[in-house]
Tab-separated table of C-alpha atoms in Angstrom:
chain	number	residue	atom	x	y	z
A	21	MET	CA	-111.981	0.366	181.899
A	22	GLY	CA	-113.173	-3.008	183.127
A	23	VAL	CA	-115.673	-3.267	180.304
A	24	ALA	CA	-112.907	-2.511	177.717
A	25	GLY	CA	-110.640	-5.130	179.200
A	26	ALA	CA	-113.265	-7.813	179.160
A	27	ARG	CA	-114.026	-6.902	175.458
A	28	ASP	CA	-110.298	-7.183	174.562
A	29	ARG	CA	-110.131	-10.631	176.259
A	30	GLY	CA	-113.211	-11.705	174.395
A	31	GLN	CA	-111.674	-10.741	171.116
A	32	ALA	CA	-108.354	-12.483	171.868
A	33	LEU	CA	-110.033	-15.785	172.841
A	34	PRO	CA	-110.855	-16.933	169.204
A	35	ILE	CA	-107.369	-16.004	168.105
A	36	TYR	CA	-105.946	-18.015	170.965
A	37	ILE	CA	-108.192	-21.032	170.122
A	38	VAL	CA	-107.120	-20.875	166.443
A	39	VAL	CA	-103.425	-20.659	167.323
A	40	VAL	CA	-103.580	-23.578	169.748
A	41	THR	CA	-105.629	-25.706	167.216
A	42	GLY	CA	-103.077	-25.009	164.552
A	43	LEU	CA	-100.181	-25.957	166.813
A	44	LEU	CA	-101.947	-29.086	167.876
A	45	PHE	CA	-102.584	-30.076	164.202
A	46	ALA	CA	-98.989	-29.449	163.386
A	47	ALA	CA	-97.759	-31.516	166.196
A	48	LEU	CA	-100.097	-34.441	165.173
A	49	ALA	CA	-98.977	-34.060	161.602
A	50	PHE	CA	-95.330	-34.239	162.771
A	51	VAL	CA	-96.200	-37.565	164.563
A	52	VAL	CA	-97.757	-38.932	161.290
A	53	VAL	CA	-94.517	-38.022	159.425
A	54	GLY	CA	-92.636	-40.025	162.028
A	55	MET	CA	-95.006	-42.900	161.732
A	56	ALA	CA	-94.563	-42.875	157.896
A	57	GLY	CA	-90.771	-42.829	158.328
A	58	ALA	CA	-90.930	-45.801	160.673
A	59	THR	CA	-93.156	-47.648	158.214
A	60	ARG	CA	-90.649	-46.990	155.353
A	61	SER	CA	-87.736	-48.134	157.613
A	62	GLU	CA	-89.605	-51.432	158.221
A	63	ALA	CA	-89.925	-51.798	154.417
A	64	GLN	CA	-86.214	-51.063	153.885
A	65	ALA	CA	-85.275	-53.601	156.556
A	66	ALA	CA	-87.418	-56.208	154.885
A	67	ALA	CA	-86.005	-55.488	151.434
A	68	ASP	CA	-82.340	-55.513	152.690
A	69	ALA	CA	-82.898	-58.865	154.434
A	70	ALA	CA	-84.619	-60.389	151.423
A	71	ALA	CA	-81.914	-59.144	148.851
A	72	LEU	CA	-79.116	-60.563	151.088
A	73	ALA	CA	-80.872	-63.849	151.552
A	74	ALA	CA	-81.330	-64.218	147.749
A	75	ALA	CA	-77.641	-63.595	147.149
A	76	ARG	CA	-76.413	-65.870	149.992
A	77	GLU	CA	-78.719	-68.720	148.755
A	78	VAL	CA	-76.999	-68.595	145.412
A	79	ARG	CA	-73.496	-68.169	146.899
A	80	ASP	CA	-73.829	-70.942	149.482
A	81	ASN	CA	-74.923	-73.366	146.654
A	82	ALA	CA	-72.346	-72.322	144.249
A	83	PHE	CA	-70.566	-75.754	144.276
A	84	LEU	CA	-73.513	-78.012	144.783
A	85	GLY	CA	-72.906	-81.107	142.473
A	86	THR	CA	-69.522	-79.899	141.249
A	87	ASP	CA	-66.990	-82.552	140.149
A	88	PHE	CA	-63.788	-80.731	141.254
A	89	LEU	CA	-61.590	-83.409	139.680
A	90	ALA	CA	-62.924	-82.605	136.241
A	91	LEU	CA	-62.326	-78.803	136.324
A	92	LYS	CA	-59.706	-77.266	134.129
A	93	GLN	CA	-57.990	-73.903	134.400
A	94	GLY	CA	-60.654	-72.232	132.185
A	95	ASP	CA	-63.370	-73.566	134.445
A	96	TRP	CA	-61.775	-72.192	137.570
A	97	GLU	CA	-61.314	-68.831	135.972
A	98	ALA	CA	-65.006	-68.681	135.072
A	99	ILE	CA	-66.003	-69.913	138.512
A	100	LEU	CA	-63.867	-67.381	140.290
A	101	GLU	CA	-65.332	-64.514	138.173
A	102	GLY	CA	-68.796	-65.667	139.160
A	103	ASP	CA	-69.797	-66.561	135.651
A	104	ARG	CA	-70.949	-70.000	136.723
A	105	LEU	CA	-73.222	-68.732	139.417
A	106	GLY	CA	-76.909	-69.286	138.780
A	107	VAL	CA	-80.139	-67.866	140.141
A	108	GLN	CA	-82.074	-70.952	141.193
A	109	GLY	CA	-83.779	-70.613	144.504
A	110	ALA	CA	-82.808	-66.951	144.968
A	111	CYS	CA	-86.166	-65.321	144.639
A	112	GLY	CA	-87.956	-68.047	146.728
A	113	LYS	CA	-85.545	-67.374	149.523
A	114	ALA	CA	-86.082	-63.576	149.137
A	115	LEU	CA	-89.858	-63.904	149.393
A	116	ALA	CA	-89.605	-66.062	152.409
A	117	PHE	CA	-87.358	-63.532	154.208
A	118	ALA	CA	-89.690	-60.719	153.358
A	119	ALA	CA	-92.639	-62.656	154.879
A	120	LEU	CA	-90.580	-63.115	158.046
A	121	ASN	CA	-90.372	-59.353	158.222
A	122	ASP	CA	-94.102	-58.903	157.714
A	123	ALA	CA	-93.836	-57.802	154.151
A	124	THR	CA	-94.481	-58.924	150.675
A	125	ALA	CA	-91.862	-58.577	147.884
A	126	THR	CA	-91.068	-58.838	144.254
A	127	CYS	CA	-87.605	-60.126	143.133
A	128	GLN	CA	-85.381	-59.853	140.111
A	129	ALA	CA	-82.486	-62.244	139.941
A	130	ASN	CA	-79.592	-61.794	137.567
A	131	ILE	CA	-76.104	-63.312	137.601
A	132	ARG	CA	-74.506	-62.017	140.792
A	133	VAL	CA	-77.079	-59.196	141.207
A	134	PHE	CA	-80.408	-59.480	143.160
A	135	THR	CA	-82.979	-56.708	143.410
A	136	VAL	CA	-85.951	-56.896	145.814
A	137	THR	CA	-88.792	-54.443	146.377
A	138	ALA	CA	-90.662	-54.869	149.634
A	139	THR	CA	-93.983	-53.596	150.792
A	140	THR	CA	-95.074	-53.772	154.419
A	141	ASN	CA	-98.206	-55.547	155.366
A	142	GLY	CA	-98.879	-52.850	157.979
A	143	THR	CA	-99.791	-49.295	157.205
A	144	VAL	CA	-99.036	-45.949	158.722
A	145	GLY	CA	-102.314	-46.098	160.603
A	146	LYS	CA	-105.230	-43.674	161.261
A	147	SER	CA	-104.191	-40.106	161.812
A	148	VAL	CA	-105.216	-36.499	161.261
A	149	ILE	CA	-104.029	-36.891	157.654
A	150	PRO	CA	-106.855	-38.525	155.640
A	151	GLY	CA	-105.847	-41.724	153.881
A	152	SER	CA	-102.899	-42.512	156.078
A	153	GLU	CA	-104.584	-45.751	157.265
A	154	SER	CA	-104.036	-47.231	153.748
A	155	VAL	CA	-100.437	-46.071	153.142
A	156	LYS	CA	-97.839	-48.808	153.283
A	157	GLY	CA	-94.064	-48.734	153.329
A	158	HIS	CA	-92.154	-49.424	150.068
A	159	ALA	CA	-88.463	-49.851	149.688
A	160	THR	CA	-86.028	-51.410	147.241
A	161	ALA	CA	-82.605	-53.147	148.006
A	162	LYS	CA	-79.931	-54.636	145.836
A	163	ALA	CA	-77.382	-57.281	146.893
A	164	VAL	CA	-74.381	-58.522	144.834
A	165	ILE	CA	-72.089	-61.530	145.126
A	166	GLU	CA	-68.413	-60.419	144.710
A	167	PRO	CA	-65.480	-62.623	143.870
A	168	ARG	CA	-62.819	-62.554	146.552
A	169	CYS	CA	-60.100	-64.783	145.147
A	170	SER	CA	-58.128	-65.723	142.125
A	171	LEU	CA	-55.791	-68.645	141.268
A	172	GLN	CA	-52.307	-68.100	142.475
A	173	PRO	CA	-49.920	-67.375	139.533
A	174	ASP	CA	-48.083	-70.602	140.202
A	175	ALA	CA	-51.264	-72.628	140.850
A	176	THR	CA	-51.774	-75.613	138.495
A	177	PRO	CA	-55.358	-76.844	138.135
A	178	THR	CA	-55.955	-80.464	138.883
A	179	PRO	CA	-54.869	-82.601	135.884
A	180	SER	CA	-56.917	-85.585	134.857
A	181	PRO	CA	-55.576	-88.695	136.529
A	182	THR	CA	-53.344	-90.753	134.354
A	183	PRO	CA	-52.068	-94.279	135.068
A	184	SER	CA	-48.546	-94.504	136.252
A	185	PRO	CA	-45.906	-96.194	133.959
A	186	GLY	CA	-46.012	-99.285	136.192
A	187	GLY	CA	-49.747	-99.600	135.652
A	188	GLY	CA	-50.565	-98.906	139.248
A	189	ASP	CA	-53.039	-96.315	140.601
A	190	PRO	CA	-52.488	-92.704	139.606
A	191	GLY	CA	-51.053	-90.409	142.195
A	192	PRO	CA	-53.194	-88.090	144.258
A	193	PRO	CA	-54.450	-84.941	142.424
A	194	ALA	CA	-52.628	-81.656	143.026
A	195	SER	CA	-54.145	-79.194	145.445
A	196	LEU	CA	-55.150	-75.708	144.358
A	197	ASP	CA	-54.247	-72.436	146.057
A	198	PHE	CA	-56.347	-69.235	145.842
A	199	ARG	CA	-55.056	-65.793	146.644
A	200	CYS	CA	-57.870	-63.798	148.308
A	201	LYS	CA	-58.534	-60.285	149.402
A	202	GLY	CA	-56.607	-59.298	152.424
A	203	GLY	CA	-53.745	-61.599	151.555
A	204	ALA	CA	-55.422	-64.728	152.644
A	205	VAL	CA	-54.740	-68.043	150.895
A	206	VAL	CA	-57.404	-70.764	150.461
A	207	THR	CA	-56.125	-74.253	149.652
A	208	LEU	CA	-58.359	-76.864	148.070
A	209	ASP	CA	-57.910	-80.476	147.695
A	210	PRO	CA	-60.161	-81.408	144.755
A	211	ALA	CA	-60.386	-85.042	145.996
A	212	LYS	CA	-61.558	-83.826	149.377
A	213	PRO	CA	-63.045	-80.393	149.122
A	214	GLY	CA	-64.676	-80.528	152.496
A	215	SER	CA	-67.664	-78.231	153.229
A	216	LEU	CA	-68.904	-76.734	149.932
A	217	ILE	CA	-70.771	-73.952	151.677
A	218	GLN	CA	-67.603	-72.878	153.612
A	219	LEU	CA	-65.587	-73.012	150.450
A	220	ALA	CA	-68.127	-70.769	148.666
A	221	ARG	CA	-68.082	-68.302	151.548
A	222	LYS	CA	-64.299	-68.057	151.377
A	223	LEU	CA	-64.267	-67.417	147.651
A	224	PHE	CA	-67.325	-65.039	147.417
A	225	SER	CA	-68.714	-62.302	149.576
A	226	VAL	CA	-72.192	-60.924	149.603
A	227	ARG	CA	-73.069	-57.259	150.283
A	228	LEU	CA	-75.754	-54.628	149.664
A	229	THR	CA	-75.130	-52.015	147.023
A	230	ASP	CA	-76.905	-48.932	145.649
C-alpha cells in the first residue's frame, strides 16, 4: 500500500509541475499585457497633448497682425466661421509637446483640424513574450478648433472712418457685439481690441474629437 501511494505521488508530481508552470506563464503574460496597455496609454496621452497644442497654437494666434478697423462684415463672417485660420506653427508645437511626453510624432494640419500620431520612445520591456523589448506604443489623436460666436443680428461692423462735415476728426469706431454659446456676449472695440489671445479664446474653443 505504501509502495502504491509513493508511485501515485511520483506520477502526479510531473503533472503538478506542468500545471504550476503553465499558471506562472499565464500570470507573467497577463503582466505583459498590462505593460503593453500602459505603454499605449502613454502614447495616447502624448498624442492628445500634441494635437491639442497644435490647435491651441493656431487658435491663440488667430488675430496676430489683424487690422480690426479695416474689417468688413464679410471679413467677420469668414473669421467667425474659422475660414481665416491658418496652420502656421501648429505642427512644430505638436512635435514639441510630444517630445515633452517622451514620444516622437507625425502631424497633419488642416484648417481647424489637427491630427497627430505619437510613438513612445520607451518600449514594453523584456518579458516572457519574445520581442516585447522592441514594442513601442502608438496612438493617434485629432483636435479641432470650433467657432463659438456669431455677430449679433443688430451688430454693425466697423465702418471706415470718414471726416465729419466740419472737417474735424472722425468719430470713434462702433463697437461689435458677438453672441456666443451659452448666451454670453463678447464686445469688441476695434480701436482697442485688448489681448488678442483672450479674444481668440472667447471666440473659438479647442477640443479632441474622434
